[in-house]
XYZ file of C-alpha atoms in Angstrom:
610
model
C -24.322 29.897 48.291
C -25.561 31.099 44.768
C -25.745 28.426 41.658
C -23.283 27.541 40.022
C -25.003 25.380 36.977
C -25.576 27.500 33.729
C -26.104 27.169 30.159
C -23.237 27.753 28.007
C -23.848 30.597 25.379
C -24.238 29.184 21.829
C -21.367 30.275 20.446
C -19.239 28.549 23.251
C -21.280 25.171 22.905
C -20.986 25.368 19.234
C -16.983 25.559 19.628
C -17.652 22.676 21.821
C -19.356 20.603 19.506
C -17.142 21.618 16.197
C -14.378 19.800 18.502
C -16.045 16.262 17.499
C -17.111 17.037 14.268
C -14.434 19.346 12.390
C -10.979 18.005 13.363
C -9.209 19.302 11.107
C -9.653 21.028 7.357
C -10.624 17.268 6.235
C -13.673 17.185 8.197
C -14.983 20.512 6.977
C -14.746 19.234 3.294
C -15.655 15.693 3.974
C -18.945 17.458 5.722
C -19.389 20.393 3.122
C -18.778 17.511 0.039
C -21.767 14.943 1.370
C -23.995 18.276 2.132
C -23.555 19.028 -2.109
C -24.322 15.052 -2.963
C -27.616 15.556 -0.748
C -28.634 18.405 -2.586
C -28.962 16.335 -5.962
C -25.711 17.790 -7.218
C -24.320 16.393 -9.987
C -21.168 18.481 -10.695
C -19.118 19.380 -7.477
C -15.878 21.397 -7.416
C -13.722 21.629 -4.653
C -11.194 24.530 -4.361
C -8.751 24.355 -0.955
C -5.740 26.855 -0.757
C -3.105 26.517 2.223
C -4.007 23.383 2.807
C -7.417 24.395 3.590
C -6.217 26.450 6.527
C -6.908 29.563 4.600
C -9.544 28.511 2.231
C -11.648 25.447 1.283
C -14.438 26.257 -1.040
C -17.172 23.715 -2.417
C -19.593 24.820 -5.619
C -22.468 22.219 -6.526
C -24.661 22.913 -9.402
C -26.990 21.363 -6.306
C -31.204 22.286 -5.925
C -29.858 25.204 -3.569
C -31.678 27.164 -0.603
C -34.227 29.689 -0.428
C -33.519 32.872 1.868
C -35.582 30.818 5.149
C -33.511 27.996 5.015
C -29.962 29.692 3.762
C -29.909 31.507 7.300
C -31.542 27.912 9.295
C -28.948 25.921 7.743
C -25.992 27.854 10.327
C -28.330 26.377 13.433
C -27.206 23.819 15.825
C -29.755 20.523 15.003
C -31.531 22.421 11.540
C -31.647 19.232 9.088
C -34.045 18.402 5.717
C -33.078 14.926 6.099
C -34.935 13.564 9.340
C -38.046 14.441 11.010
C -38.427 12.214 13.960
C -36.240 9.593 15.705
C -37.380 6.731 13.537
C -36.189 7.961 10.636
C -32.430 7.984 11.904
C -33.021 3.717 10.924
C -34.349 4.701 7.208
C -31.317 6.781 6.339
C -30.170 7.334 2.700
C -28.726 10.591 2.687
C -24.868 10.989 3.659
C -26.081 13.728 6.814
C -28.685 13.417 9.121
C -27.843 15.312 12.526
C -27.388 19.355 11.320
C -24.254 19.960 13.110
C -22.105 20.254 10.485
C -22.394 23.880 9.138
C -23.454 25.267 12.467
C -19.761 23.910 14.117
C -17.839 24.586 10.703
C -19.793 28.350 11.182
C -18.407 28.661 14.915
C -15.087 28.537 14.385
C -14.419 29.845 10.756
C -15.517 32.846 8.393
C -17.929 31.834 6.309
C -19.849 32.781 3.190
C -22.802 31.079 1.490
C -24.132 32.119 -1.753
C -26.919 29.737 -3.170
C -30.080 29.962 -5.263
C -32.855 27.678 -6.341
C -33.538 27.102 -10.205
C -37.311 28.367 -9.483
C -36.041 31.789 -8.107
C -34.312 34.925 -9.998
C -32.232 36.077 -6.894
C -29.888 33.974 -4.741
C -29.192 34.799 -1.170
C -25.571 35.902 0.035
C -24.895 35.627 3.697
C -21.710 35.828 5.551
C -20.553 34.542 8.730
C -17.732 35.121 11.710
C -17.823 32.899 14.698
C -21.838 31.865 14.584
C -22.643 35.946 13.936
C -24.327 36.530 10.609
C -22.741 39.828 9.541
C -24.154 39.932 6.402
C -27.547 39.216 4.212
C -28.707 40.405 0.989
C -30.041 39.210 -2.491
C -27.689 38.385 -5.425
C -27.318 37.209 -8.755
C -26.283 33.801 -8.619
C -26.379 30.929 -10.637
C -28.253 28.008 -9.538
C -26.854 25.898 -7.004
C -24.611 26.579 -3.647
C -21.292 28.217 -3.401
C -19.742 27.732 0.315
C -16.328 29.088 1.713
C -14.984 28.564 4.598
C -11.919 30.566 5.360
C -9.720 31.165 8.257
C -10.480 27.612 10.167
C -9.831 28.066 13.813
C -9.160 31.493 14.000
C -10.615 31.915 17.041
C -9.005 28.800 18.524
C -5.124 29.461 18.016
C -4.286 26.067 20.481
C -6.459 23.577 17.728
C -4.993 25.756 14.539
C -1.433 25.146 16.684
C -2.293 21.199 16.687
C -2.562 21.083 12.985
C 0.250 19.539 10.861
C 2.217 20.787 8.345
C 0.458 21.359 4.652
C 1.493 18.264 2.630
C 0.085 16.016 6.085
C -3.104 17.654 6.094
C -3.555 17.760 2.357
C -2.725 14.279 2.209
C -5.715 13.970 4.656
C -8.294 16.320 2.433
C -6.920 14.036 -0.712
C -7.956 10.969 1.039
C -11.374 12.189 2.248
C -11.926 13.691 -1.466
C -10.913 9.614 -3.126
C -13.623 8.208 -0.516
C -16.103 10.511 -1.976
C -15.399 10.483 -5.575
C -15.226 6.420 -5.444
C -18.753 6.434 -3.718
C -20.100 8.863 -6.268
C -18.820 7.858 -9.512
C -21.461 8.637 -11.358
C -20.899 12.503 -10.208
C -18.491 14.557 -11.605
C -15.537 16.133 -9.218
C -12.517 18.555 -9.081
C -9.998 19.316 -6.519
C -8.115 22.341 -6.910
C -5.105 22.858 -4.387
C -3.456 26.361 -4.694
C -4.700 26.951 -8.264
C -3.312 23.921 -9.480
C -5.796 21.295 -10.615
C -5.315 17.598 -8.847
C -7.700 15.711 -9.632
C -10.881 16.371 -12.702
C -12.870 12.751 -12.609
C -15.809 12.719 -15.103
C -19.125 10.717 -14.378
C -18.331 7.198 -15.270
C -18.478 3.605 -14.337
C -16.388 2.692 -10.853
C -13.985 0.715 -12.602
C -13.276 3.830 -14.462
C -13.204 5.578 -11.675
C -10.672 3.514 -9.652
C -8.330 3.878 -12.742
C -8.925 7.906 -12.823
C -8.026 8.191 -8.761
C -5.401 5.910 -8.654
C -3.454 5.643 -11.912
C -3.486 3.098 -14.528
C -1.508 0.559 -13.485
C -4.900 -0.517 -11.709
C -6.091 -1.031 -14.574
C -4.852 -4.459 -14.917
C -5.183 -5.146 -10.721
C -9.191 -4.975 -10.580
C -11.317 -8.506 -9.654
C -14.596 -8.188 -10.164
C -16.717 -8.872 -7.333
C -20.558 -9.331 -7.294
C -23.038 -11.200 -4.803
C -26.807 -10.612 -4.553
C -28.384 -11.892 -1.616
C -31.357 -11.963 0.474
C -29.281 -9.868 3.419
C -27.008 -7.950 1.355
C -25.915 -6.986 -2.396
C -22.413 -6.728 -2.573
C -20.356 -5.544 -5.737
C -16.847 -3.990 -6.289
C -13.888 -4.704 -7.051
C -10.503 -6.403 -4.967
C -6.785 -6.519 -5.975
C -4.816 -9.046 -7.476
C -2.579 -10.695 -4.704
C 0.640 -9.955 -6.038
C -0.248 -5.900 -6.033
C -0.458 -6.205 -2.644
C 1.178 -3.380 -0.129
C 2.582 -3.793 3.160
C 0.337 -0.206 4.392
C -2.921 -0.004 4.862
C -5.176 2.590 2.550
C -6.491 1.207 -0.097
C -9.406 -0.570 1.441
C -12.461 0.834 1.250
C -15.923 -0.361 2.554
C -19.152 1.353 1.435
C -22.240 0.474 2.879
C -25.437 2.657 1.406
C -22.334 4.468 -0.017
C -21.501 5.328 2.942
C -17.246 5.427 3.644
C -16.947 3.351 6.593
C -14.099 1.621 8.891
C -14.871 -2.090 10.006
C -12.134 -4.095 11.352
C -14.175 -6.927 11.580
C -15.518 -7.103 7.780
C -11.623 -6.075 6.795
C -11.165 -9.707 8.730
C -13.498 -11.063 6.272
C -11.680 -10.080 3.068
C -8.443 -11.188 4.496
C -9.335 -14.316 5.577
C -10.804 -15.038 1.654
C -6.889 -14.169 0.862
C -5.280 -16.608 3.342
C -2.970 -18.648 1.285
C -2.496 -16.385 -1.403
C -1.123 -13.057 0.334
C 2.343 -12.494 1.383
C 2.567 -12.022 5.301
C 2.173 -8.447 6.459
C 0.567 -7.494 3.050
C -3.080 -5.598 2.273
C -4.713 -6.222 -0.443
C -6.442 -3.484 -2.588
C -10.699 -3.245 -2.393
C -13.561 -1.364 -3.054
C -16.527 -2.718 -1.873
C -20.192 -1.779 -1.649
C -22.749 -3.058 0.438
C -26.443 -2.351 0.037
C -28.190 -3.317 3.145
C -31.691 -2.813 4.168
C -31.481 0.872 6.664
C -33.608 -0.426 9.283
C -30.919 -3.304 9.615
C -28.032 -0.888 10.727
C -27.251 1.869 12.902
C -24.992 4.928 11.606
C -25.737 7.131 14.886
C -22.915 5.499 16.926
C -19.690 8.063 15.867
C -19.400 11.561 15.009
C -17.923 11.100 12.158
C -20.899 7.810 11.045
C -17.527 6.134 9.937
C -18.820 3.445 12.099
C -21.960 1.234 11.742
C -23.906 -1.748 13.737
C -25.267 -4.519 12.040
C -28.226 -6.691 13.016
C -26.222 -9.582 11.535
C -22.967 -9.044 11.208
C -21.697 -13.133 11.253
C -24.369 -13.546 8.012
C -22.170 -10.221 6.428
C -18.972 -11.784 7.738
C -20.105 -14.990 6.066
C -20.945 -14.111 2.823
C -18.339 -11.522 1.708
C -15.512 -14.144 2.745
C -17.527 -16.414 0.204
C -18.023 -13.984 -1.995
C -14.082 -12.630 -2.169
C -13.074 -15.878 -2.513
C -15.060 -17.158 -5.422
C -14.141 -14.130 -7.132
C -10.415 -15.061 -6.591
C -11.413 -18.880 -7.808
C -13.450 -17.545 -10.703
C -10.293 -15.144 -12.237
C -7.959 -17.831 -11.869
C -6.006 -15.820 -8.965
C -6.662 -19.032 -6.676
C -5.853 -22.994 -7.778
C -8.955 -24.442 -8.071
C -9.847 -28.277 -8.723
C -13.011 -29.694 -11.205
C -13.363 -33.187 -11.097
C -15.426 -32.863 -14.394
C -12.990 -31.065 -16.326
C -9.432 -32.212 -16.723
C -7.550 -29.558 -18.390
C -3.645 -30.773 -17.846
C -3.408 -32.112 -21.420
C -5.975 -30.161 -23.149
C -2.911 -27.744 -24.768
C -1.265 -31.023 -26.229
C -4.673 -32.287 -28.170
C -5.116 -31.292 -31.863
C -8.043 -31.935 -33.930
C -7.056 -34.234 -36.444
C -9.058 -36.922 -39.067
C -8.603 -40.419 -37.691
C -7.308 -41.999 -40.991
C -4.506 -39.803 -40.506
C -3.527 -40.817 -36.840
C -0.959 -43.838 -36.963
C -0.616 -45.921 -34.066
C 2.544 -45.990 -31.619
C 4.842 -49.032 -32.565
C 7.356 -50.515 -30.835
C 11.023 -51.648 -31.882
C 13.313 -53.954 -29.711
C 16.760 -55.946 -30.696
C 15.899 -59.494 -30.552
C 19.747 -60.438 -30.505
C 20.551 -58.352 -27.663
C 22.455 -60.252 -25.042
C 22.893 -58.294 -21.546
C 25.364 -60.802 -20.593
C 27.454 -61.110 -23.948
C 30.956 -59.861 -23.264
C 32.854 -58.535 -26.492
C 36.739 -60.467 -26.660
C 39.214 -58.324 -28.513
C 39.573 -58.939 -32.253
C 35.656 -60.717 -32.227
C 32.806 -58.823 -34.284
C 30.214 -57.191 -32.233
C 27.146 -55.578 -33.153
C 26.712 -52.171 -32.943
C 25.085 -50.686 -29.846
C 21.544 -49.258 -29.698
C 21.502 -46.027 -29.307
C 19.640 -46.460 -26.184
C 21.972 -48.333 -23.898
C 24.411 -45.811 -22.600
C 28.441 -46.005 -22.891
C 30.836 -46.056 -20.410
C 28.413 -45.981 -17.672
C 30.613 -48.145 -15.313
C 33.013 -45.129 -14.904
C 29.807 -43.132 -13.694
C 30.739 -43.682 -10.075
C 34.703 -42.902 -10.178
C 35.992 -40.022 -8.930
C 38.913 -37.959 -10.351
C 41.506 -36.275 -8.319
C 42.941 -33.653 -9.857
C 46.627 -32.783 -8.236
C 47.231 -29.448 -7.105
C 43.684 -29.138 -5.504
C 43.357 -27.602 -1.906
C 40.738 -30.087 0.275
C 39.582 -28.882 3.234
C 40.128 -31.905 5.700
C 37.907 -33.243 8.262
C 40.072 -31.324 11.113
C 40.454 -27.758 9.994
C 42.433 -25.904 7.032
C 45.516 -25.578 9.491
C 45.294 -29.805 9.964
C 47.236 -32.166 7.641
C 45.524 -35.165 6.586
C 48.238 -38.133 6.845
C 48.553 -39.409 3.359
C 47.766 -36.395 1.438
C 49.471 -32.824 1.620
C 46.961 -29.684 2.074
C 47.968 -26.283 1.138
C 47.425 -23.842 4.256
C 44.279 -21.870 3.178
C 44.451 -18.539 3.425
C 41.621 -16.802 6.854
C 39.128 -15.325 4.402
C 35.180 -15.119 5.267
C 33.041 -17.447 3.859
C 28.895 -17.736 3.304
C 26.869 -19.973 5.245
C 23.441 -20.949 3.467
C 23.882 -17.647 1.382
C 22.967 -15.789 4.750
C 25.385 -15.492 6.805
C 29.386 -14.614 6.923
C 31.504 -16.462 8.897
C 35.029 -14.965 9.496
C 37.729 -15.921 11.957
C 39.278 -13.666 14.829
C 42.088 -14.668 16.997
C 39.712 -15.527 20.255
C 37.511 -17.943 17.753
C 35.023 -16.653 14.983
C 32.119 -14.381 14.136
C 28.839 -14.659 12.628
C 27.278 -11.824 10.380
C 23.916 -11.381 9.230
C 24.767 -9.832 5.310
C 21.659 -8.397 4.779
C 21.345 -6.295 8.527
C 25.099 -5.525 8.092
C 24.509 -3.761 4.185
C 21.443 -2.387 6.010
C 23.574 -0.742 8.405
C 25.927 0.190 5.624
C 23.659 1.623 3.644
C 21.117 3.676 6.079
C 24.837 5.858 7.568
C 25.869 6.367 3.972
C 22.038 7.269 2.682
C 22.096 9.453 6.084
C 25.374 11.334 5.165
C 23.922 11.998 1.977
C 20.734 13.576 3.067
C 23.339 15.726 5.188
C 25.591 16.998 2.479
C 22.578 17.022 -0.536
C 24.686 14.682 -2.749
C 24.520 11.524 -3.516
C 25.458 9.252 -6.348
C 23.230 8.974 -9.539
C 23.253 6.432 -12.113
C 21.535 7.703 -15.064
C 19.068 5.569 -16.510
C 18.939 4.540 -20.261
C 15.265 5.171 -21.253
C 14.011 7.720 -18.501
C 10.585 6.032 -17.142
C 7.292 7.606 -16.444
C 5.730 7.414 -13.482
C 1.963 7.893 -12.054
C 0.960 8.053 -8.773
C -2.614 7.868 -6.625
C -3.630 11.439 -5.312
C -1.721 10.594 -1.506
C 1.602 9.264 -2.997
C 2.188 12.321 -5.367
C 1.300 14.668 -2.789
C 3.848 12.266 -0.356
C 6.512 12.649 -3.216
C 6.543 16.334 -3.556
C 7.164 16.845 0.109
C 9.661 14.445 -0.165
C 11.321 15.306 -3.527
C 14.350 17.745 -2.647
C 15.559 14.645 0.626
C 14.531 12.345 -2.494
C 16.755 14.270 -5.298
C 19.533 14.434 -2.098
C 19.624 10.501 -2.246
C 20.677 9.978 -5.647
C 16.873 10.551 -7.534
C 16.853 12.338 -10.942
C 13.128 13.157 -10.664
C 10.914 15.546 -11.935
C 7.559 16.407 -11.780
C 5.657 15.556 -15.212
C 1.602 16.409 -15.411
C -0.346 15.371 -13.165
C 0.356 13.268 -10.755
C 3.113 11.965 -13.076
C 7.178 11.518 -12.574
C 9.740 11.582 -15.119
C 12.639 8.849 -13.330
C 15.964 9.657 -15.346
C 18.060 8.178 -12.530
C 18.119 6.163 -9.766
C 21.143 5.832 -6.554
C 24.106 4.069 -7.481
C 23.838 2.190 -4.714
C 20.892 0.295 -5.564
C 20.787 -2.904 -7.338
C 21.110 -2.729 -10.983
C 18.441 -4.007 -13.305
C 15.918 -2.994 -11.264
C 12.955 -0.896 -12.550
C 12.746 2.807 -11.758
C 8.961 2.508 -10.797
C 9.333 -0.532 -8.450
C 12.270 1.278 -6.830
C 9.909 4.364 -6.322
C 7.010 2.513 -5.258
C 8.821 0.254 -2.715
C 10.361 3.180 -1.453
C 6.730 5.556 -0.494
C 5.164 1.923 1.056
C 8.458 1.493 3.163
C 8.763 5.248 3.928
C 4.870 5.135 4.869
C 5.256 1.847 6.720
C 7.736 3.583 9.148
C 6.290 6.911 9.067
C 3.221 4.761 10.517
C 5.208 2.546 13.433
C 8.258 5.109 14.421
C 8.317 7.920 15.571
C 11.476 9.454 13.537
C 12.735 12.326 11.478
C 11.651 12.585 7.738
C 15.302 12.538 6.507
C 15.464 9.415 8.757
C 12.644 7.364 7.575
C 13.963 8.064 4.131
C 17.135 6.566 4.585
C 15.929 3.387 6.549
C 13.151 3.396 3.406
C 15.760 3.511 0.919
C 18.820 1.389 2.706
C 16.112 -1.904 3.501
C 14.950 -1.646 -0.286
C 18.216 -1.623 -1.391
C 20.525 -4.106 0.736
C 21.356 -7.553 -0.418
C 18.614 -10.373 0.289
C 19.276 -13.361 2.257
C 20.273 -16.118 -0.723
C 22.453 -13.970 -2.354
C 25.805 -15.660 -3.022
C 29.106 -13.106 -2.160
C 32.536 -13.554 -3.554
C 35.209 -13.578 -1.136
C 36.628 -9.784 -2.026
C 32.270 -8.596 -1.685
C 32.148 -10.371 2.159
C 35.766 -8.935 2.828
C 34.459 -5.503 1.586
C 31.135 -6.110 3.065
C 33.375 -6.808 7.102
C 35.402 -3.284 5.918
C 32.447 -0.761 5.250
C 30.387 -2.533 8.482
C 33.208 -2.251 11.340
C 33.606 1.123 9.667
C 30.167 2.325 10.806
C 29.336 4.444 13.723
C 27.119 1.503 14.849
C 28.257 -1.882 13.396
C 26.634 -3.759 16.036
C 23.245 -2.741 16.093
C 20.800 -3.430 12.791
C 18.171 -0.833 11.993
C 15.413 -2.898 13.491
C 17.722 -2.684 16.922
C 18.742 -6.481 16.453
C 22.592 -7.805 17.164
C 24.555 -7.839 13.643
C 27.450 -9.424 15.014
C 27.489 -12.867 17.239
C 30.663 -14.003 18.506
C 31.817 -17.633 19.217
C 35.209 -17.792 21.706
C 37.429 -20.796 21.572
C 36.453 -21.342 24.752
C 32.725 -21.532 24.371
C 33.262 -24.282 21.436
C 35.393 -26.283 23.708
C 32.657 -26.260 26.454
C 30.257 -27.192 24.097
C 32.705 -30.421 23.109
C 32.748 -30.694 27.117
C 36.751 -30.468 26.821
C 38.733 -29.633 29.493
């Protein structure tokens, strides 16, 4: 029997290996981005086209490659950054394990133009599936220029598993944020099919979270700073009440490194407990400087994931830390026994010769038990003692007034006659609508019922591409992070459908001239928009549904009634029409009854009558 153990050929185990690092186009620029901040680049542009299925380009103004280490760079394990195992725990540069290019290389064309500021000619070289098919000298300017186009062209079942182009560029945005928030003092652009998204100048990371996210985060930023002997932490965290219901805007740094921790994500939390609404996340950008030989990035192959030597110490203090912060701003009550500051509004310098004391004036011939006679002279009442007061506890009947008696509207109270009321629904508690069938009575939940209501009509609307507008007065502008605008554009036309007069305005700016009819008026045209991307994205993360779908259950749960709402009778009676009137009346959009129903006879067994 002959062997059957061999060594795979490089290009297979390349293909092999691009599997774990380069996912999808993300990866390649997340990889490509961290290679240019290595190099000492201080001015990075990236350029993706397709979605960065046909193109994603990065060009540093970086210390570039000679000609040696232009054609090493495309081999499995070739790195500058580590030189024997022990370095791996005195990392400060964003790669370390030379795997990137060489997998990016195997399953991608490829071209790499770069040049050092000490040499006149650059080096070209171009690559198809790990073979170099071309080398030569050029005139370059100084720095690298790498393109990788075509990603898996050789492997048509992972270009098969990719998603459509506003999912995956929704992915390169948020790798591109993680970077540029690290970085701030770097300059970066992201171009996306020759239209510029983002151009964020070196400046200071409050400036930076502004430029990436819009500048209504302007006002949402706590600062947050901690020096200690285990870690330095700074950043910034959001305001409670900005909180979202979806996760991504947290972000952990440590060694400005992007990485996921559940367990420090605990941590900031926990410093929120009392303050944040249920189900919320609050906004942060934190940075942790931590000693390297303390931590361990070579446990995932994407080093999103870290090991700490003392990770209840970290836990410890950036709970603290978060917390004070909140104390400090005056987001969270706080309590100084040295300093009592209820009456400090109500005290006004002032010289003492011109303070008069408080006096007090009383009637010395006031007689509580003095009756007044007809025709006698009484003195005048103080102003004081109230009038009349003994009629405080009468009550008035007024005739004509329908009383519902203890037994029922259809009862008559001996003594007293009762108009028949008429069988119309009524609230209870402002949540619920009680109206009476012949076999006994039902019990509706208002705000599932408009839910329902409102998710078949926002559904038929999507269908036939017209729904009702309301045109607003002042037409409001918009701005939107990087992932929301790009969300909003592939939703815009199902958005337009629902009522929406919206239209793109600069960058990453909406002009709102009208919102559905449907919705609840004197609300604002950004909350409304807002609400409706965390909702959509808040589904679009637990079900599994169509777009049109998601939009509608989005749309219909931001804009039914609340639970407190007081109805009039002709709203519940409506309210009963448009519900039994549904395809499903019975079943809420969280797949929860709408509809109880009581029987006569169920009441009576609960009395225990016969």
């Amino acid at each position: 029997m002959s062997d059957i153990i061999q060594l795979l050929p490089d290009t297979v185990a390349n293909q092999i290996a691009a599997g774990e690092v380069v996912q999808r186009p993300a990866s390649a620029v997340k990889e490509l981005i961290e290679n240019a901040i290595d190099a000492g680049a201080d001015k990075i542009r990236l350029i993706v086209k397709d979605a960065g299925k046909s193109l994603i380009q990065v060009i540093d103004n970086g210390c570039g490659m000679s000609v040696t280490d232009a054609r090493l760079c495309f081999e499995r394990h070739a790195t500058s950054k580590i030189r024997e195992a022990a370095d791996l725990f005195a990392i400060r540069t964003m790669g370390f394990r030379g795997e990137a290019l060489a997998s990016i290389a195997a399953i991608a064309h490829v071209e790499l133009k770069t040049r050092r500021v000490e040499d006149e000619l650059g080096t070209l070289i171009e690559i198809e599936g790990s073979a170099v098919t071309r080398q030569e000298p050029a005139a370059l300017p100084a720095g690298t220029s790498i393109c990788v186009k075509n990603l898996f062209y050789n492997i048509p079942a992972r270009r098969n598993f990719l998603k459509s182009n506003p999912v995956e560029m929704r992915h390169i945005v948020d790798e591109f944020q993680r970077v540029a928030l690290a970085h701030p003092h770097i300059f970066f652009s992201l171009h996306s099919d020759d239209q510029e998204l983002f151009h964020l100048p070196g400046e200071s990371l409050k400036q930076r979270i502004v430029h990436v996210f819009g500048n209504t985060y302007n006002q949402r930023l706590v600062p947050v700073e901690e020096e200690t002997t285990i870690i330095n932490l700074k950043g910034f965290i959001g305001k409670p009440e900005f909180a979202k219901k979806t996760r991504g805007e947290q972000f952990f740094f440590v060694n400005n490194r992007f990485v996921k921790d559940p367990y420090l994500n605990h941590a900031v939390v926990k410093a929120y407990e009392g303050i944040l609404p249920p189900d919320s996340f609050p906004l942060y950008v934190l940075f942790i400087e931590i000693d390297p030989a303390k931590i361990d990035i070579n446990v995932h192959p994407t080093k999103t994931e870290i090991k700490y030597e003392d990770e209840r110490a970290i836990y410890a203090i950036l709970q603290s830390a978060v917390k004070r912060s909140l104390g400090r701003y005056n987001i969270t009550p706080t309590l100084d026994f040295n300093q009592e500051t209820g009456f400090s509004h109500m005290i006004s310098p002032k010289p003492l010769e011109e303070i008069t004391p408080p006096s007090i004036t009383f009637n010395p011939d006031f007689n509580p038990f003095e009756h007044t006679k007809s025709g006698s002279r009484k003195q005048a009442p103080s102003p004081s003692i109230p009038q009349n007061w003994d009629t405080l506890y009468q009550i008035t009947e007024k005739k004509g007034d329908t009383q519902l008696g203890l037994h029922g509207n259809d009862a008559d109270v001996p003594g007293e006659h009762v108009q028949p009321a008429k069988k119309q629904p009524f609230q209870l508690h402002n949540r619920y609508i009680i109206s009476q069938i012949h076999s006994g009575f039902i019990l509706i939940d208002q705000q599932a019922a408009h839910e329902r209501i409102l998710f078949e009509q926002f559904c038929q609307q999507l269908e036939n591409r017209q729904g009702a507008s309301q045109q607003s007065l002042f037409p409001q502008t918009v701005t939107l992070s990087g992932p929301d605008f790009q969300l909003i554009m592939d939703l815009l036309p199902d958005i337009q459908a629902l009522g929406f007069q919206i239209r793109e305005f600069g960058k990453h700016t909406f002009v709102v001239e009208g919102i559905p009819a449907d919705l609840t008026s004197g609300v604002s045209e950004r909350q409304v928009l807002e609400q409706l991307l965390e909702d959509y994205k808040n589904n679009q993360a637990a079900l599994k549904l169509p777009k049109r779908e998601k939009l509608a259950r989005s749309l219909a749960k931001h804009a039914a009634i609340k639970p407190g709402m007081a109805l009039s009778a002709d709203d519940m009676a409506e309210l009963i029409d448009k519900l039994f009137a549904c395809e499903m009346p019975n079943v809420s959009l969280n797949g929860k009854p709408i509809i109880l129903t009581f029987t006569l006879q169920e009441l009576s067994a609960r009395f225990e009558r016969d």
